[in-house]
PDB file of C-alpha atoms in Angstrom:
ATOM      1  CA  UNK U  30     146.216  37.174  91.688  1.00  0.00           C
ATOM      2  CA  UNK U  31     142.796  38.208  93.735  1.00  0.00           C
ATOM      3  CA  UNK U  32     140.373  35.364  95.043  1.00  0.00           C
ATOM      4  CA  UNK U  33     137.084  35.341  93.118  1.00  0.00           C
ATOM      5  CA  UNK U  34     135.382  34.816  95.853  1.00  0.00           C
ATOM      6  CA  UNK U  35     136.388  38.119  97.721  1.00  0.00           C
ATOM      7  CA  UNK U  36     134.548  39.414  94.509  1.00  0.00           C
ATOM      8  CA  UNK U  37     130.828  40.720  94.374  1.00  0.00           C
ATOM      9  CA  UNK U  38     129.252  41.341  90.910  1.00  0.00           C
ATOM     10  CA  UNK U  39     126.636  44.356  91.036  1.00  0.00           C
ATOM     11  CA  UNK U  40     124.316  45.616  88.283  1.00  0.00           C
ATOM     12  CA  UNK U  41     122.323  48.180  89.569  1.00  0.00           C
ATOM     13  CA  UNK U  42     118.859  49.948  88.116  1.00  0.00           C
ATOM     14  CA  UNK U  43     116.038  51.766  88.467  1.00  0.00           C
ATOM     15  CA  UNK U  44     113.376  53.069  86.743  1.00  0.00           C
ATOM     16  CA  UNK U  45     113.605  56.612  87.256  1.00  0.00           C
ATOM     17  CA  UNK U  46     116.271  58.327  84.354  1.00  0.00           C
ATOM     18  CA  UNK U  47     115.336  61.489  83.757  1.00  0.00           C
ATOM     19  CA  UNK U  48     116.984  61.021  80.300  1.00  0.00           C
ATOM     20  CA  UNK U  49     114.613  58.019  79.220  1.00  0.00           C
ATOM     21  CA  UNK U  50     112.259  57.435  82.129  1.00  0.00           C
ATOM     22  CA  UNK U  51     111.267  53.788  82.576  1.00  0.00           C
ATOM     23  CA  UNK U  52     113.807  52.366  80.102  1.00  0.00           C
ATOM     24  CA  UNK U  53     115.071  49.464  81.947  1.00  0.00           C
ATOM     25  CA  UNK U  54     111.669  47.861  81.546  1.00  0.00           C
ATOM     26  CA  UNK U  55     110.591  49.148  78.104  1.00  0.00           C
ATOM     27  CA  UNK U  56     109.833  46.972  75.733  1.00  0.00           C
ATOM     28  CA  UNK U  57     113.453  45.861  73.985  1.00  0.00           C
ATOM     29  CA  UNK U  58     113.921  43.920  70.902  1.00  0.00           C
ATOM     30  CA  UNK U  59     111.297  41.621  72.430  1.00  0.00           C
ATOM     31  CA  UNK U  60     112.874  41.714  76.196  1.00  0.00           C
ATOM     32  CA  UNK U  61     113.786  44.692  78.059  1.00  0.00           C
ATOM     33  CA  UNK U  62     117.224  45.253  79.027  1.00  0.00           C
ATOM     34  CA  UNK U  63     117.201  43.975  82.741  1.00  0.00           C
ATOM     35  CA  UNK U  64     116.435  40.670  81.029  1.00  0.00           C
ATOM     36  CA  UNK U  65     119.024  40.836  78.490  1.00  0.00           C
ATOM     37  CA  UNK U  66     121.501  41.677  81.003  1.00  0.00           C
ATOM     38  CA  UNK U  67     120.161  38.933  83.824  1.00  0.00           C
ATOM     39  CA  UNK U  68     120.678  36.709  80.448  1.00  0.00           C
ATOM     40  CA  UNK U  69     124.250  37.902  80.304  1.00  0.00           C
ATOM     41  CA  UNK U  70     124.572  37.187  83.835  1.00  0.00           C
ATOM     42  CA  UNK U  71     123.665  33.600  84.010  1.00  0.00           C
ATOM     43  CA  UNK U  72     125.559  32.855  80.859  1.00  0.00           C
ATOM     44  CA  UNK U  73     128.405  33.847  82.555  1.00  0.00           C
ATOM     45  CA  UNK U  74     131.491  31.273  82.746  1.00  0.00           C
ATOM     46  CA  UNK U  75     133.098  33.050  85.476  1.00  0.00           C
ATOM     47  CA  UNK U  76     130.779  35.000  87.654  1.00  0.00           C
ATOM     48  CA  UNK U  77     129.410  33.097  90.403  1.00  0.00           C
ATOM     49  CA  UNK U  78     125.526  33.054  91.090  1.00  0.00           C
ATOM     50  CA  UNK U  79     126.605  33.265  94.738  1.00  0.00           C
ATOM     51  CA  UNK U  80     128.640  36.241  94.446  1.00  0.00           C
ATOM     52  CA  UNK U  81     126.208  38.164  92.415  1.00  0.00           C
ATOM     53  CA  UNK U  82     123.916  40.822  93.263  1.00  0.00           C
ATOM     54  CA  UNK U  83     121.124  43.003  91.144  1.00  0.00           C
ATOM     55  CA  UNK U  84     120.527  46.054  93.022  1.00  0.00           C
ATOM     56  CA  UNK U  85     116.997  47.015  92.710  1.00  0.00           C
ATOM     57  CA  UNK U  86     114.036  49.051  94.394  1.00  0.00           C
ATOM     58  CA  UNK U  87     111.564  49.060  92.109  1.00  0.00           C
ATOM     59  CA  UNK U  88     109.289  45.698  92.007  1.00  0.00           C
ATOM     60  CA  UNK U  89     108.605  45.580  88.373  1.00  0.00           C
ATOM     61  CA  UNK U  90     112.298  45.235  87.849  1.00  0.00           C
ATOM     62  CA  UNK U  91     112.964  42.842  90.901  1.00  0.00           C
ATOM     63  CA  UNK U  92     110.139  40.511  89.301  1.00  0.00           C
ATOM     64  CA  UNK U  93     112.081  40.201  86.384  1.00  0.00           C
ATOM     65  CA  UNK U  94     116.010  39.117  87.882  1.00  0.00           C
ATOM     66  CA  UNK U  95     113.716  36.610  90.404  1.00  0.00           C
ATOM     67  CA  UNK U  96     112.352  34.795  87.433  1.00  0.00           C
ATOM     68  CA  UNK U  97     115.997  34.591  86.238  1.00  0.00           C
ATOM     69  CA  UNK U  98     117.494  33.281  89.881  1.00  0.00           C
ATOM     70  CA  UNK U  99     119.286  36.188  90.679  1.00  0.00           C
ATOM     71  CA  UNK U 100     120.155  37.495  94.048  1.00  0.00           C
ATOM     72  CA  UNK U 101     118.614  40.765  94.889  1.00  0.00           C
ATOM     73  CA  UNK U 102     120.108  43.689  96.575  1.00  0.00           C
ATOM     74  CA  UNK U 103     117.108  45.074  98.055  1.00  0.00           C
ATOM     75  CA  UNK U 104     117.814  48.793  96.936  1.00  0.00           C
ATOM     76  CA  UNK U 105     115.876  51.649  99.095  1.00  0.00           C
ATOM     77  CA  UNK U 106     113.843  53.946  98.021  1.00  0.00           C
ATOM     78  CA  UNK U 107     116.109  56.884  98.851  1.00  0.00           C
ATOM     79  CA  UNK U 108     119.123  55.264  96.836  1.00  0.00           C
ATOM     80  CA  UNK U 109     116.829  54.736  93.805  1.00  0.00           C
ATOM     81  CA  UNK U 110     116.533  58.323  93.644  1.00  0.00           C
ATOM     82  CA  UNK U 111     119.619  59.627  94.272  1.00  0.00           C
ATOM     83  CA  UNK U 112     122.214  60.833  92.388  1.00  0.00           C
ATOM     84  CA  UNK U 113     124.915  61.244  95.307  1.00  0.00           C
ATOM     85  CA  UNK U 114     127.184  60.740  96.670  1.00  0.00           C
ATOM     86  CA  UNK U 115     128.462  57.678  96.370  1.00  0.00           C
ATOM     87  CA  UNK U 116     127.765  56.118  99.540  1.00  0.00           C
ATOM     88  CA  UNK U 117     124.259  56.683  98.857  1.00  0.00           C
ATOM     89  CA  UNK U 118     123.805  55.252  95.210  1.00  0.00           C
ATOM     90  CA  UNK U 119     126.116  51.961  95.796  1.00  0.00           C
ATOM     91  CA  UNK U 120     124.419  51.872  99.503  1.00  0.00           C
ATOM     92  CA  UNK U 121     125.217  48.560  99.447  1.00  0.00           C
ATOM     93  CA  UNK U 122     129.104  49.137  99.907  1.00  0.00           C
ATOM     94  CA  UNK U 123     129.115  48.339 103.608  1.00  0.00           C
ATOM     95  CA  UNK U 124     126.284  45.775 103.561  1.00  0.00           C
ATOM     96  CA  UNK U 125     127.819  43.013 101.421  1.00  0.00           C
ATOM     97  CA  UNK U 126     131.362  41.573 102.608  1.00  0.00           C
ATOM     98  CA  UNK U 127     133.304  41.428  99.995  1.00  0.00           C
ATOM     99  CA  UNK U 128     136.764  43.155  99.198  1.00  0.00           C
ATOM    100  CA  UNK U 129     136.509  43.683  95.217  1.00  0.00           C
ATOM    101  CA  UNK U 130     133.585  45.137  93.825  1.00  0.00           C
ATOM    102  CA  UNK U 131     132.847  44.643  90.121  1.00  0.00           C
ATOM    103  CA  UNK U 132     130.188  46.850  88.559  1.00  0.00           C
ATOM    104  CA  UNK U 133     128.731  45.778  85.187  1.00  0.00           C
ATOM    105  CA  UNK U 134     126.169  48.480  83.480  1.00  0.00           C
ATOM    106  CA  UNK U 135     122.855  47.384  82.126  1.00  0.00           C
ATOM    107  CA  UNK U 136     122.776  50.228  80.010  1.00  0.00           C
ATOM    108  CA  UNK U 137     125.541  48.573  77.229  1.00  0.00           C
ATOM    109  CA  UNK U 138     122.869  46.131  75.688  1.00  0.00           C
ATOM    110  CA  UNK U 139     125.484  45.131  72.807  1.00  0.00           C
ATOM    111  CA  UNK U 140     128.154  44.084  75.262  1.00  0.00           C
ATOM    112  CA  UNK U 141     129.396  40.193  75.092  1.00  0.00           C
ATOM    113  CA  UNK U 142     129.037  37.963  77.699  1.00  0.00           C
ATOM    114  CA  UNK U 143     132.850  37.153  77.066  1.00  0.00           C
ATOM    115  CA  UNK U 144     133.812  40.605  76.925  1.00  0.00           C
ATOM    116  CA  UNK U 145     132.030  40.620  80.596  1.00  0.00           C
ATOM    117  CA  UNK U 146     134.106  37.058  81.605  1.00  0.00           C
ATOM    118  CA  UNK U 147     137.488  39.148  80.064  1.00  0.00           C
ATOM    119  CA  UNK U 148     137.421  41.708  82.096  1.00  0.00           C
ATOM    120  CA  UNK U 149     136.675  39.689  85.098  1.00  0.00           C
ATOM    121  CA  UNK U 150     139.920  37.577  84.226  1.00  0.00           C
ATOM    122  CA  UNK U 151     142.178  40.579  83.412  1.00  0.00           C
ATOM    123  CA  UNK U 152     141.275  42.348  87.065  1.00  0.00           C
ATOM    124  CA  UNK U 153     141.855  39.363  88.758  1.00  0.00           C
ATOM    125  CA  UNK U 154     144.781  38.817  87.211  1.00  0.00           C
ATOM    126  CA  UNK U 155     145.752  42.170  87.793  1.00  0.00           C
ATOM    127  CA  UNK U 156     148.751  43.324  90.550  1.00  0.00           C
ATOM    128  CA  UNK U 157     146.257  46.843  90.189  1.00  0.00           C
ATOM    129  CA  UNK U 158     143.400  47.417  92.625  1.00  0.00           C
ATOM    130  CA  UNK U 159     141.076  48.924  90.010  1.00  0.00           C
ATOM    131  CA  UNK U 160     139.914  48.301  86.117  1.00  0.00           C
ATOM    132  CA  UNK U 161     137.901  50.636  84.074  1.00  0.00           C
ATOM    133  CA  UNK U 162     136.581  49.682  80.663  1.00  0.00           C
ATOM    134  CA  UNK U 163     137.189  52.172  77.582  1.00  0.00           C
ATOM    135  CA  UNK U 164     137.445  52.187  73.994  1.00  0.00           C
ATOM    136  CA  UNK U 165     139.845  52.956  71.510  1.00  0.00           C
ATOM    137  CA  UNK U 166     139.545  56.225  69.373  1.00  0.00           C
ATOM    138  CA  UNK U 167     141.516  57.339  66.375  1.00  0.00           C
ATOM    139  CA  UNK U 168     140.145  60.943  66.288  1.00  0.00           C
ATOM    140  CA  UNK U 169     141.226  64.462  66.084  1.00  0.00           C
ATOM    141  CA  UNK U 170     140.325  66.718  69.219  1.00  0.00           C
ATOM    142  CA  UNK U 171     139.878  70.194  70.632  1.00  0.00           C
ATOM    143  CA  UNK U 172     139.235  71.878  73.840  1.00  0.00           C
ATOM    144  CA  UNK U 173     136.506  74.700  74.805  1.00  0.00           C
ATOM    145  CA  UNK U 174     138.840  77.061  74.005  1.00  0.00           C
ATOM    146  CA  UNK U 175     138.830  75.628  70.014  1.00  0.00           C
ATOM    147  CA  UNK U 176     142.771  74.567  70.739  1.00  0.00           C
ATOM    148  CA  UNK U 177     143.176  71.005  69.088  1.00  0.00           C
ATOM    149  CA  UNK U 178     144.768  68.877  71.466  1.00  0.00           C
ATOM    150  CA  UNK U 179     145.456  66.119  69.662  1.00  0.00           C
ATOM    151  CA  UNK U 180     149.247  65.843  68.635  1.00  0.00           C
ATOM    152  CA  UNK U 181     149.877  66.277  65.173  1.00  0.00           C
ATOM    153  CA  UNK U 182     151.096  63.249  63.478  1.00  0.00           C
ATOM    154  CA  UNK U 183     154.614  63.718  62.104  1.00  0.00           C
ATOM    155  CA  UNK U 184     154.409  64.851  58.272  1.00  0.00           C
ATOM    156  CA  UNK U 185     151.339  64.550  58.005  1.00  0.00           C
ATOM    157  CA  UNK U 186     150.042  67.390  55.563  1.00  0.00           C
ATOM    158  CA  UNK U 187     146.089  66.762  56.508  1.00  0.00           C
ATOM    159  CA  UNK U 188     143.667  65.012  58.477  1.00  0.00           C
ATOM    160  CA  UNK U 189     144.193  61.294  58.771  1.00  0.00           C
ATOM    161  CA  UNK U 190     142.671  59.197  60.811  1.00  0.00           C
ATOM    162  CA  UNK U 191     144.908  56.480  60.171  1.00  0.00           C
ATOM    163  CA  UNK U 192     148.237  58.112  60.920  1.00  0.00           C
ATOM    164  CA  UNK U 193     146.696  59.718  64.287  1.00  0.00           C
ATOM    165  CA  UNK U 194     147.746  58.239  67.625  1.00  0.00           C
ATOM    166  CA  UNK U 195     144.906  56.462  69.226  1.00  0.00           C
ATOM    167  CA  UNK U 196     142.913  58.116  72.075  1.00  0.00           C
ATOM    168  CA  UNK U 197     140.926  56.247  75.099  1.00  0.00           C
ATOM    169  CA  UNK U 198     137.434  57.416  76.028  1.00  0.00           C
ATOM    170  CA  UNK U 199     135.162  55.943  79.242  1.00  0.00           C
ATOM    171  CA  UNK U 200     133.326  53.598  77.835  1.00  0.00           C
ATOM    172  CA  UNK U 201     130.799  53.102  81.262  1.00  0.00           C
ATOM    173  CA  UNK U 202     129.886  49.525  80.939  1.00  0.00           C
ATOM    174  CA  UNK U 203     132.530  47.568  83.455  1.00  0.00           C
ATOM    175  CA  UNK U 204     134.104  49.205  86.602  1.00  0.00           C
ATOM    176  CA  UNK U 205     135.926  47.384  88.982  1.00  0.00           C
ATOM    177  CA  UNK U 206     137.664  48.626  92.319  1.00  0.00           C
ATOM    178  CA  UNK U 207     137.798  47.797  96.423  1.00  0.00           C
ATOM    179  CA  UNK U 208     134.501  48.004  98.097  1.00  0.00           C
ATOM    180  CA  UNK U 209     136.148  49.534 101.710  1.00  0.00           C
ATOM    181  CA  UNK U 210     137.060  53.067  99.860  1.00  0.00           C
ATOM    182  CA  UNK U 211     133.776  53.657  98.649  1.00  0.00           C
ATOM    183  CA  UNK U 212     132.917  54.627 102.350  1.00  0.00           C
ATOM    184  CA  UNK U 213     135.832  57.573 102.035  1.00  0.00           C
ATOM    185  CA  UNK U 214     134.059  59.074  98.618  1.00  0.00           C
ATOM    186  CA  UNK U 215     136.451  56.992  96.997  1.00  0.00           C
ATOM    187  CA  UNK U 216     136.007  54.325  93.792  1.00  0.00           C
ATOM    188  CA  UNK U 217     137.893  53.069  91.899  1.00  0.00           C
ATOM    189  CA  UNK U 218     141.166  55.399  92.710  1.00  0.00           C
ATOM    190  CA  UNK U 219     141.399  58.736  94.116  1.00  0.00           C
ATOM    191  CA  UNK U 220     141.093  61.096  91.041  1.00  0.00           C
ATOM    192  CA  UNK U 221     141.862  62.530  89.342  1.00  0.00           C
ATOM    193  CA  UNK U 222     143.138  58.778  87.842  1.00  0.00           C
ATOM    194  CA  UNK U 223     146.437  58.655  86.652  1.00  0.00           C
ATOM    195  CA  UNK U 224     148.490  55.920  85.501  1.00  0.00           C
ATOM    196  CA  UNK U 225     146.967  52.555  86.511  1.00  0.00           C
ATOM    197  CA  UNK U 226     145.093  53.511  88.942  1.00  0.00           C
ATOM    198  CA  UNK U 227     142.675  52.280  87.101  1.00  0.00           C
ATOM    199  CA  UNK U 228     143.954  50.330  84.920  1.00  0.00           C
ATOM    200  CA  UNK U 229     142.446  50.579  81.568  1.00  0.00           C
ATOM    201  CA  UNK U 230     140.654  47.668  79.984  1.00  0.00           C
ATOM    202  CA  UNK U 231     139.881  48.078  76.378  1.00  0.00           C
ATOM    203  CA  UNK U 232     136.720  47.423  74.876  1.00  0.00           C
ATOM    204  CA  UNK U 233     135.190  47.025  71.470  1.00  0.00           C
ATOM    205  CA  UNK U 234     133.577  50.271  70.513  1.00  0.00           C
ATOM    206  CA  UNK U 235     130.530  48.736  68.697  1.00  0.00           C
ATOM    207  CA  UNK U 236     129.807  47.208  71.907  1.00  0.00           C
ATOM    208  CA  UNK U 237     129.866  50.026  74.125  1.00  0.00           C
ATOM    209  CA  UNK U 238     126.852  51.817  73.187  1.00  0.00           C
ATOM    210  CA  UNK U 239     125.788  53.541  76.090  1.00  0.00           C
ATOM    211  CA  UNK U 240     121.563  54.461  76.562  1.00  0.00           C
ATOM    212  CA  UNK U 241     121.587  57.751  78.005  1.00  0.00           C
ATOM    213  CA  UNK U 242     118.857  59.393  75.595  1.00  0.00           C
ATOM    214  CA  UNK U 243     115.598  57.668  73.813  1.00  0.00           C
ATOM    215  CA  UNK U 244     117.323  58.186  70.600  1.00  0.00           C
ATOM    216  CA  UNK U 245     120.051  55.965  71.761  1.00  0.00           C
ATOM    217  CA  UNK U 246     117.527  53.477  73.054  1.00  0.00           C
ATOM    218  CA  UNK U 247     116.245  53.740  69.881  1.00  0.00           C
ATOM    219  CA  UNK U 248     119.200  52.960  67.863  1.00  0.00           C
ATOM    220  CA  UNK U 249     120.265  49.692  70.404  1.00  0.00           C
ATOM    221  CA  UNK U 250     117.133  48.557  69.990  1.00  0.00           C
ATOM    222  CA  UNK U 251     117.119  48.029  65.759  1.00  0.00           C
ATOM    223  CA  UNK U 252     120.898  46.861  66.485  1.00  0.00           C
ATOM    224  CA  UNK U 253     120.727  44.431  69.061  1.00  0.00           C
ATOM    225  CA  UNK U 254     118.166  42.858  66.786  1.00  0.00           C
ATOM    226  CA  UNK U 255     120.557  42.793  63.785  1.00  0.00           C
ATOM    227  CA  UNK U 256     122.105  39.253  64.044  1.00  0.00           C
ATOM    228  CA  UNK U 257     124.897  40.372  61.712  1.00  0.00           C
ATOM    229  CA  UNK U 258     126.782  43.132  64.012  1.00  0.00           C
ATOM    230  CA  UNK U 259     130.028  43.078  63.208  1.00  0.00           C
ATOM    231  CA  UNK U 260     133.051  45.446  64.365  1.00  0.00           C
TER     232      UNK U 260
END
């Protein structure tokens, strides 16, 4: 059992994706998603406000988590830009004195505050040092080469969907891991991961939809909006 309070909370941002520049602060369902996730944050049952950092350069976005009463992680410049290593992006690995380091993405707009508070409980629950949120798939799959590497459920005489054995993809919403490795290159585990190292948390898959491109941005937008998601 791990000590919440040897646990910092992170959500990091910035405003300068290549993929969909600016779209932290874009205008969302009425918000933009660092205030839907600063929402998240505060309704929280088990984070701590003490414990909890937004990592953030840009002041447009640190405007925003100080009229929620967030803490700030006064992100440089440099880090705001890069994309590695490691050490560089979470700069703040040797800066804030904790031992567990939970990462929660601000990108996952459809993700539940108590799917947030689960995960939190699970890791610190957890005999593992490390927790990775994915979601379940019941799929068929193939490599580059066009080899299927899904196994072939037993006498089945086509595709089925419901007879195939379930698959777990990344879902890139809640990471969790010790702080003191990041300095080594190192989060998480060592890869490449193997058994429990991390352990997997899983996830609903309707809400784990990642913003990457403005299509998707598009889409989370209309349903984030819909009252009526349902799984």
């Amino acid at each position: 059992m791990k000590n919440l309070n040897d646990v910092c909370f992170v959500v990091q941002a910035r405003l300068s994706s290549e993929r969909t520049p600016g779209k932290m602060m874009k205008p969302f369902a009425g918000s933009s998603l660092v205030q839907v996730i600063c929402e998240k944050i505060n309704k929280s049952k088990i984070i701590p406000p003490s414990n909890f950092y937004f990592s953030a350069y840009e002041q447009e976005i640190i405007d925003v988590v100080k009229s929620n009463n967030l803490q700030i992680y006064y992100r440089s410049k440099k880090s705001a830009m890069s994309e590695g290593p490691m050490q560089e992006v979470m700069e703040y690995h040797d800066k804030l004195k904790y031992k567990y380091l939970v990462v929660i993405s601000a990108c996952s707009p459809l993700l539940k505050v108590e799917t947030i508070d689960n995960f939190v409980k699970s890791f610190l629950q957890s005999k593992n040092e490390s927790m990775f949120a994915v979601f379940e798939k019941r799929n068929y799959f193939w490599n580059e080469n066009h080899d299927m590497i899904t196994n072939w459920p037993e006498g089945a005489d086509a595709l089925n969907t419901k007879l195939v054995e379930s698959t777990y993809e990344a879902a890139h919403c809640l990471y969790a891991g010790r702080m003191d490795t990041i300095k080594n290159g190192i989060w998480m585990s060592k890869p490449p991961f193997t058994k429990n190292k991390p352990e997997l948390f899983v996830v609903p898959e309707y809400e784990v939809f990642d913003i990457d491109y403005p299509w998707q941005f598009n889409v989370a937008n209309v349903l984030y909006s819909n009252d009526n998601i349902e799984e």
